[in-house]
PDB file of C-alpha atoms in Angstrom:
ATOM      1  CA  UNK A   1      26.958  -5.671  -2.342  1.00 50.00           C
ATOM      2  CA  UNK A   2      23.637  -7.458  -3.651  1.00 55.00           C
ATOM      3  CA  UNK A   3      20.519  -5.754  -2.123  1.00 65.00           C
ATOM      4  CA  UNK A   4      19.146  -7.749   0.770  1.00 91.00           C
ATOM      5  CA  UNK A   5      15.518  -8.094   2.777  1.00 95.00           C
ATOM      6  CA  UNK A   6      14.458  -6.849   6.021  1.00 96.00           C
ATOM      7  CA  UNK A   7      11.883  -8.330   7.356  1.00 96.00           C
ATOM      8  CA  UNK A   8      11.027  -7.857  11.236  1.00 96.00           C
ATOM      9  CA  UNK A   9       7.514  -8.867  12.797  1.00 97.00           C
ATOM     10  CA  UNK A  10       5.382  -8.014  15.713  1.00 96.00           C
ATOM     11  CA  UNK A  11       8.422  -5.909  17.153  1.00 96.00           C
ATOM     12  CA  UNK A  12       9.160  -2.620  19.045  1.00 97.00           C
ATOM     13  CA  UNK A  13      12.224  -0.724  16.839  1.00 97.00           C
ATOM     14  CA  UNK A  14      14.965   0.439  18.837  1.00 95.00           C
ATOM     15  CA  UNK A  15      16.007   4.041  17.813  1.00 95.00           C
ATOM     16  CA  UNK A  16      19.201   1.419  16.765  1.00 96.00           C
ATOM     17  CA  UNK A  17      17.617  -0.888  14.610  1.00 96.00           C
ATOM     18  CA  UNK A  18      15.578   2.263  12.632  1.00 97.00           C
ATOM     19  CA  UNK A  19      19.102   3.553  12.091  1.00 97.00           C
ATOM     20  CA  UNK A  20      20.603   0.408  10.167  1.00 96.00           C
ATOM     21  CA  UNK A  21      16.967   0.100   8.096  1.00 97.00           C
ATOM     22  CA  UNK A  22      17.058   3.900   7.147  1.00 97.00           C
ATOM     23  CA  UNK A  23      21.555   3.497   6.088  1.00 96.00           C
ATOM     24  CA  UNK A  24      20.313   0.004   4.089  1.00 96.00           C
ATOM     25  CA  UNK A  25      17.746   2.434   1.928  1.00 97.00           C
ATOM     26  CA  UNK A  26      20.116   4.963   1.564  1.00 96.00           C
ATOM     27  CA  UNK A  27      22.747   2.964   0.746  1.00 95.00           C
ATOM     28  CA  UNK A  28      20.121   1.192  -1.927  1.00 94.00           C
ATOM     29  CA  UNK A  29      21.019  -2.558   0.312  1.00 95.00           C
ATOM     30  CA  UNK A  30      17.948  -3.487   0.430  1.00 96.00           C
ATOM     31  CA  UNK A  31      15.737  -4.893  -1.847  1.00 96.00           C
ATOM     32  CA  UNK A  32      12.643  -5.870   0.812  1.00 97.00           C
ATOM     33  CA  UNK A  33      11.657  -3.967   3.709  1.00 98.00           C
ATOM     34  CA  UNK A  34       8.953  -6.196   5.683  1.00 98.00           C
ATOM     35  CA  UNK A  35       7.924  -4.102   9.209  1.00 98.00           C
ATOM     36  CA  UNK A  36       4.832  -6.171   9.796  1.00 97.00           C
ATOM     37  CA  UNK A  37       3.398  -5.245  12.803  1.00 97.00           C
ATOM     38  CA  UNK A  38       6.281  -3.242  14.129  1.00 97.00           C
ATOM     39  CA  UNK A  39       5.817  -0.554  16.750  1.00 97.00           C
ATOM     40  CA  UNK A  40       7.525   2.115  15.801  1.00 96.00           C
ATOM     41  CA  UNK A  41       7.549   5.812  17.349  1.00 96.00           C
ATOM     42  CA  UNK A  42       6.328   9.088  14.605  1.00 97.00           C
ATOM     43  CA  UNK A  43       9.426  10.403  14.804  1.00 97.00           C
ATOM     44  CA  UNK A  44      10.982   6.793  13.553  1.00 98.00           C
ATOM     45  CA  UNK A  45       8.553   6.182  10.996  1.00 98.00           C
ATOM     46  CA  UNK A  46       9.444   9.944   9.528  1.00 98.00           C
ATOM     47  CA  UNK A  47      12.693   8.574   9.144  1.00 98.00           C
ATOM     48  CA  UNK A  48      12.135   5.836   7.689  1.00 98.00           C
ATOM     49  CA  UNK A  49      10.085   7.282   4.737  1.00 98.00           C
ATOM     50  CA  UNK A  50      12.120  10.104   4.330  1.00 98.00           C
ATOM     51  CA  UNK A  51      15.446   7.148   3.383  1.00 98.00           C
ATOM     52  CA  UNK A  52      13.182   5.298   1.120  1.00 96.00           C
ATOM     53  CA  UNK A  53      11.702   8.232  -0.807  1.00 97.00           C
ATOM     54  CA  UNK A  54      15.337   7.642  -2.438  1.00 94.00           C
ATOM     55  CA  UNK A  55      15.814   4.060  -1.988  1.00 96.00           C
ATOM     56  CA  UNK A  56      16.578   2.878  -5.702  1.00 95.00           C
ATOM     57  CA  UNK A  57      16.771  -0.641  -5.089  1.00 95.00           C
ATOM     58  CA  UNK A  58      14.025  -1.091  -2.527  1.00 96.00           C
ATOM     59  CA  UNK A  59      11.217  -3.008  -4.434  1.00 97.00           C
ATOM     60  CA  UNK A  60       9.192  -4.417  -2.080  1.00 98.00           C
ATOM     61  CA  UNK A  61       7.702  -2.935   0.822  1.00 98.00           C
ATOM     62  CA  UNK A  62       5.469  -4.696   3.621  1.00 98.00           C
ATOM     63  CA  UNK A  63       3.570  -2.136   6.469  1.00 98.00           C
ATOM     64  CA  UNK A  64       0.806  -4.630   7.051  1.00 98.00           C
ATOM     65  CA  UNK A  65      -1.371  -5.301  10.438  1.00 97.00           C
ATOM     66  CA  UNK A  66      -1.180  -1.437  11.612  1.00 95.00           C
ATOM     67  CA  UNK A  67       1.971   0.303  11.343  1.00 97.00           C
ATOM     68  CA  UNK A  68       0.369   2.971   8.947  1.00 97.00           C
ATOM     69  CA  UNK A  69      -2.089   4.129  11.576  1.00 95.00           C
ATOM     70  CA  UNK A  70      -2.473   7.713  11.214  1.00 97.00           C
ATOM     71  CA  UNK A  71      -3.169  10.457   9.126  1.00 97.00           C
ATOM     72  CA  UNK A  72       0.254  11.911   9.838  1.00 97.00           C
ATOM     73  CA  UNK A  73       1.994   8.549   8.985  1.00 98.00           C
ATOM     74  CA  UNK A  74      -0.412   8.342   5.758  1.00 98.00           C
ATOM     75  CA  UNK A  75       1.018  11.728   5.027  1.00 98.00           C
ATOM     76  CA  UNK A  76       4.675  10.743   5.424  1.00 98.00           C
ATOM     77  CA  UNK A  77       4.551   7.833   3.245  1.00 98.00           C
ATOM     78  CA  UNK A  78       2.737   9.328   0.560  1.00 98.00           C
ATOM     79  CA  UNK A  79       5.341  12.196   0.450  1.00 98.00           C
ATOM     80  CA  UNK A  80       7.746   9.556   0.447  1.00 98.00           C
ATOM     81  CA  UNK A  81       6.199   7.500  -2.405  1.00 97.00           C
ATOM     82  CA  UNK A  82       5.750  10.614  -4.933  1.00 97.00           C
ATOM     83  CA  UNK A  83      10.325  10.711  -4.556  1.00 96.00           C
ATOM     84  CA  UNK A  84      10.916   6.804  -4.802  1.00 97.00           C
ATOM     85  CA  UNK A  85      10.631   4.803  -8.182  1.00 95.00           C
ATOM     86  CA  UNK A  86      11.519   1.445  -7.145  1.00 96.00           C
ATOM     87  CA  UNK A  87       8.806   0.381  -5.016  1.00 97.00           C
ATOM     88  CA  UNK A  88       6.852  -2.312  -7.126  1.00 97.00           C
ATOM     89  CA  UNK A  89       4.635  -4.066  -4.319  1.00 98.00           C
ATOM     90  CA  UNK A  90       3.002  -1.942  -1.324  1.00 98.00           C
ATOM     91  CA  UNK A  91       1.341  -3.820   1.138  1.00 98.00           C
ATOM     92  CA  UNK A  92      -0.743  -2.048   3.818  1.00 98.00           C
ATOM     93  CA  UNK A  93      -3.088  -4.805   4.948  1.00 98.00           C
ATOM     94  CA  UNK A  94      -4.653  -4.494   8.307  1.00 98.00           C
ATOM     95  CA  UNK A  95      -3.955  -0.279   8.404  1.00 97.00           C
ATOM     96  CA  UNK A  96      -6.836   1.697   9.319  1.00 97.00           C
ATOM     97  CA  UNK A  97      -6.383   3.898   6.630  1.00 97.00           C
ATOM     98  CA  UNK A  98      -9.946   4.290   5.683  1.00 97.00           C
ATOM     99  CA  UNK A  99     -11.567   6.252   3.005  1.00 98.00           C
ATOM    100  CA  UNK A 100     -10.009   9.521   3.611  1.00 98.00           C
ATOM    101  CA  UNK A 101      -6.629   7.936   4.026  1.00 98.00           C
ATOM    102  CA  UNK A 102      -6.521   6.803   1.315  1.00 98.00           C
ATOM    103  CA  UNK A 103      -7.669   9.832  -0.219  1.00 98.00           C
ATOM    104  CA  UNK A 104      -4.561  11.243   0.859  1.00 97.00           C
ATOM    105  CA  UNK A 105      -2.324   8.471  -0.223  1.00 97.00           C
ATOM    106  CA  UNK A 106      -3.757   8.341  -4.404  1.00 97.00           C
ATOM    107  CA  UNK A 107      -2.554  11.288  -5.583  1.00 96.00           C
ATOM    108  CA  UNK A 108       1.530   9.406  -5.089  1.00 96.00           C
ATOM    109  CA  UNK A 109      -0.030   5.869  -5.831  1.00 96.00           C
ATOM    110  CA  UNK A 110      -1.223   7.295  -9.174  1.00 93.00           C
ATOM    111  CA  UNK A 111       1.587   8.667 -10.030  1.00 92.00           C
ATOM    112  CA  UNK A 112       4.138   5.980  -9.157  1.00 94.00           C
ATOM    113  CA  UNK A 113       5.949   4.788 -12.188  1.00 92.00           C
ATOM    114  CA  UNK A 114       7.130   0.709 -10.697  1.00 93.00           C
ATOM    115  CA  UNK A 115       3.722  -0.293  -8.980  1.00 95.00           C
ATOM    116  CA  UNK A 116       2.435  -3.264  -9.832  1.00 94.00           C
ATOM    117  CA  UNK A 117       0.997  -4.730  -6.520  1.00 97.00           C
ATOM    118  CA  UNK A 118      -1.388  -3.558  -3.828  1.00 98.00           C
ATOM    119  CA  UNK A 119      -2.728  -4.828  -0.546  1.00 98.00           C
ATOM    120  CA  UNK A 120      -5.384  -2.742   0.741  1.00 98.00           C
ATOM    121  CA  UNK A 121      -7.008  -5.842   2.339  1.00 98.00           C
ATOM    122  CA  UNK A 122      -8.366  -4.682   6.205  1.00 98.00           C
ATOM    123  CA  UNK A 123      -8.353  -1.355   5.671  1.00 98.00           C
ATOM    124  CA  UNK A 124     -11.951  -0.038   6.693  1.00 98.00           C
ATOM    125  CA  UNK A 125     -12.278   1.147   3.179  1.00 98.00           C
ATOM    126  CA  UNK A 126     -15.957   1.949   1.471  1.00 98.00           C
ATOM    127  CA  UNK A 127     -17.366   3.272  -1.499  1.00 97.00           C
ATOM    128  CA  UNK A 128     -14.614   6.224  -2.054  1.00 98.00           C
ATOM    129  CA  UNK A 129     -11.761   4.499  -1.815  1.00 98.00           C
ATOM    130  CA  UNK A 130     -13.057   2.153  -4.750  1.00 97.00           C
ATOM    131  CA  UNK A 131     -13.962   5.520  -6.639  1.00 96.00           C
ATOM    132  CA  UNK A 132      -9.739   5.828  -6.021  1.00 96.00           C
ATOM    133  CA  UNK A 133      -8.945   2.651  -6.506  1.00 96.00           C
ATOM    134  CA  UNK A 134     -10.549   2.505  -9.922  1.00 94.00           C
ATOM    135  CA  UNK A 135      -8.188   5.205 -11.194  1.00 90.00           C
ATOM    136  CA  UNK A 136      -5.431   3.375 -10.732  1.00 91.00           C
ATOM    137  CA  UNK A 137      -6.945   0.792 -13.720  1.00 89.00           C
ATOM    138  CA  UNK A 138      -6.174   2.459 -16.370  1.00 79.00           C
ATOM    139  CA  UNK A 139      -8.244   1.115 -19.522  1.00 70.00           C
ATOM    140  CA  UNK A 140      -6.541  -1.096 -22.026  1.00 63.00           C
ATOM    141  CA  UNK A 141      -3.865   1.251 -24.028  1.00 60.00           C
ATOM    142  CA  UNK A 142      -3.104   3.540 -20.914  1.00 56.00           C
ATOM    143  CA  UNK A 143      -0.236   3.752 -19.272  1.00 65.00           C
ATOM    144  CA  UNK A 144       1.152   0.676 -17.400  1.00 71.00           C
ATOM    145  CA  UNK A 145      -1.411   0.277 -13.807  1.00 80.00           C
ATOM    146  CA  UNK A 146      -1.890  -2.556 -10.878  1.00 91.00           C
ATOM    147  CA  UNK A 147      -1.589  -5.987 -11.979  1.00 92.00           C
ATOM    148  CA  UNK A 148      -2.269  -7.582  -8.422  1.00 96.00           C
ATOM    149  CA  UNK A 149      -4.944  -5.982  -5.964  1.00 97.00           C
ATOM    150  CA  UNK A 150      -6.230  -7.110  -2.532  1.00 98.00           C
ATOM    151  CA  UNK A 151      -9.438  -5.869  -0.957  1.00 98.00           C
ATOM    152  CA  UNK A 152     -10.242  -8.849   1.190  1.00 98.00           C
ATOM    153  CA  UNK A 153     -12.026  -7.968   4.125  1.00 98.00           C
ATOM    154  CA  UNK A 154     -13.550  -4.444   3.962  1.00 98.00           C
ATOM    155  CA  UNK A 155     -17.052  -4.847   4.266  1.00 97.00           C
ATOM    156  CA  UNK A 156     -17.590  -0.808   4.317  1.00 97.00           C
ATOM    157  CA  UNK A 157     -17.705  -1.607   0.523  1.00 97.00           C
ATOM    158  CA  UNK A 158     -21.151  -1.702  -0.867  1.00 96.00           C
ATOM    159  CA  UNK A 159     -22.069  -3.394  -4.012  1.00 95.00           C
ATOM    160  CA  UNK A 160     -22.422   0.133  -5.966  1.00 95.00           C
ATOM    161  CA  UNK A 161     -18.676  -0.101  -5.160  1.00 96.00           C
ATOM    162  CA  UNK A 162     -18.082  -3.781  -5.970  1.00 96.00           C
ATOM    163  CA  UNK A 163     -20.205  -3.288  -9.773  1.00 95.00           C
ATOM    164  CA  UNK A 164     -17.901  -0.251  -9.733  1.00 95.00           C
ATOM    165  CA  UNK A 165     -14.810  -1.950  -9.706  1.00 96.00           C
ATOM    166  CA  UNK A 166     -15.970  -4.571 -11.858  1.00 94.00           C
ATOM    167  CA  UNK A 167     -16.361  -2.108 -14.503  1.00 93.00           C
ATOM    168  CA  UNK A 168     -12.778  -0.904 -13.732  1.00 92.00           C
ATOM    169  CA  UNK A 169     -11.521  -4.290 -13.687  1.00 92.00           C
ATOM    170  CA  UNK A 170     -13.659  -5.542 -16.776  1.00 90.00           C
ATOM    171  CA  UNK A 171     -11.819  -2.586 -18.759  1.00 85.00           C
ATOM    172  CA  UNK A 172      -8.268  -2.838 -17.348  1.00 74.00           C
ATOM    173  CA  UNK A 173      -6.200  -5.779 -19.181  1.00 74.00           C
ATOM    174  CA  UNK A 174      -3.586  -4.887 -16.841  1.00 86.00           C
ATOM    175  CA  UNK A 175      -5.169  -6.633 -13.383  1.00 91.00           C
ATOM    176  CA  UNK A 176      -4.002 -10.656 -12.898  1.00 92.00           C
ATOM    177  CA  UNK A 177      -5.032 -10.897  -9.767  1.00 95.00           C
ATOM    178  CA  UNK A 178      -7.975  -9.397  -7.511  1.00 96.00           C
ATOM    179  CA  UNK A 179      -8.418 -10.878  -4.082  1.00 97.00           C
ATOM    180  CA  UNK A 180     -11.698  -9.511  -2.377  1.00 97.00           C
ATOM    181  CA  UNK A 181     -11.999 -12.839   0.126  1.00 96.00           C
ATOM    182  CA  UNK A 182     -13.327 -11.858   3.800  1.00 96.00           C
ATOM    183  CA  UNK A 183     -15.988  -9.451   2.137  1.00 95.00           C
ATOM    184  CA  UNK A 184     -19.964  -9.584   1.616  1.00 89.00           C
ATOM    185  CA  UNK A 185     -20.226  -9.934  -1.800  1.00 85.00           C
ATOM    186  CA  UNK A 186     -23.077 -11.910  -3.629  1.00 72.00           C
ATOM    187  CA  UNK A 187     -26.542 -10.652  -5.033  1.00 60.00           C
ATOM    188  CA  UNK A 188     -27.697  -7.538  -3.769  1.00 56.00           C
ATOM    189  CA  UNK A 189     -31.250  -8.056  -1.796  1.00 53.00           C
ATOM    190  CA  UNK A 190     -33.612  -5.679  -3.190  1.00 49.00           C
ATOM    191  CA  UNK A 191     -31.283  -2.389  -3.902  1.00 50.00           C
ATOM    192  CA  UNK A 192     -30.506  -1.450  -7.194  1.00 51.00           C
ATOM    193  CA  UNK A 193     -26.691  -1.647  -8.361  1.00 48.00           C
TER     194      UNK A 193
END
């Protein structure tokens, strides 16, 4: 069987419906998992990450507009990201993951080995979550790091954290694409970089 894509939107899960997605990952079926917007209950979303930390074939997965929203579900998916090695696109747009979030999620976004693309777009992030963020650019002859990165619309981020990243990004021949739409960038009035 080819792997296949899930992609629900805007839904509530049944307890039936978070069965089939968690037998799909663990019977490596699917290939995209899309749950934008999906309400879910904790005890759902646990299972869910705990069937893709071994998903093999999963290489796409899609959590955008909120269903990330605790530090208990940032917990769960990073535990399930340091297992899986597939995963090549995460996209957490519109999660209120903030700083400290994603404090908790770099140490397994660092360390994954297939991750190419991340959406961090809407996420209330600032200054210390760029500080994160720039570690996973690794400068020119380091290991393999993001080629595509949103940011768009988290105006927490000040422009000691945009010059920050440009740094990061200036010294990184790995990046392609950088969207940072939807934020206040431009020339700093009167405050030093």
């Amino acid at each position: 069987m080819l792997p296949s894509s899930i992609q629900i939107s805007g839904e509530p899960l049944s307890g039936a419906e978070v069965r089939d997605i968690c037998r799909g990952l663990r019977d490596n079926a699917v290939r995209l998992l899309s749950l934008r917007g999906c309400r879910l209950c904790d005890r759902d979303f646990g299972r869910i990450c705990r069937a893709l930390a071994g998903a093999t074939s999963l290489a796409q997965l899609n959590l955008n507009l909120g269903v990330v929203s605790s530090p208990s579900r940032i917990k769960q998916l990073a535990e399930a990201l340091r297992t899986n090695r597939s995963i090549q696109s995460l996209f957490l747009h519109g999660s209120p993951l903030t700083d400290a979030g994603l404090a908790l999620l770099n140490p397994a976004l660092a360390l994954h080995p297939a991750l190419v693309a991340l959406d961090l777009g809407d996420c209330m992030l600032g200054d210390e979550a760029i500080n994160l963020i720039c570690g996973l650019l690794p400068p020119d002859g380091a290991k393999s790091g993001l080629k595509e990165l949103t940011l768009s619309a988290n105006p927490g981020i000040t422009p000691k954290g945009w010059s920050r990243l440009a740094i990061a990004v200036a010294h990184s021949s790995q990046v392609r694409v950088l969207n940072l739409d939807y934020n206040p960038l431009g020339e700093a009035q009167g405050s030093p970089l």
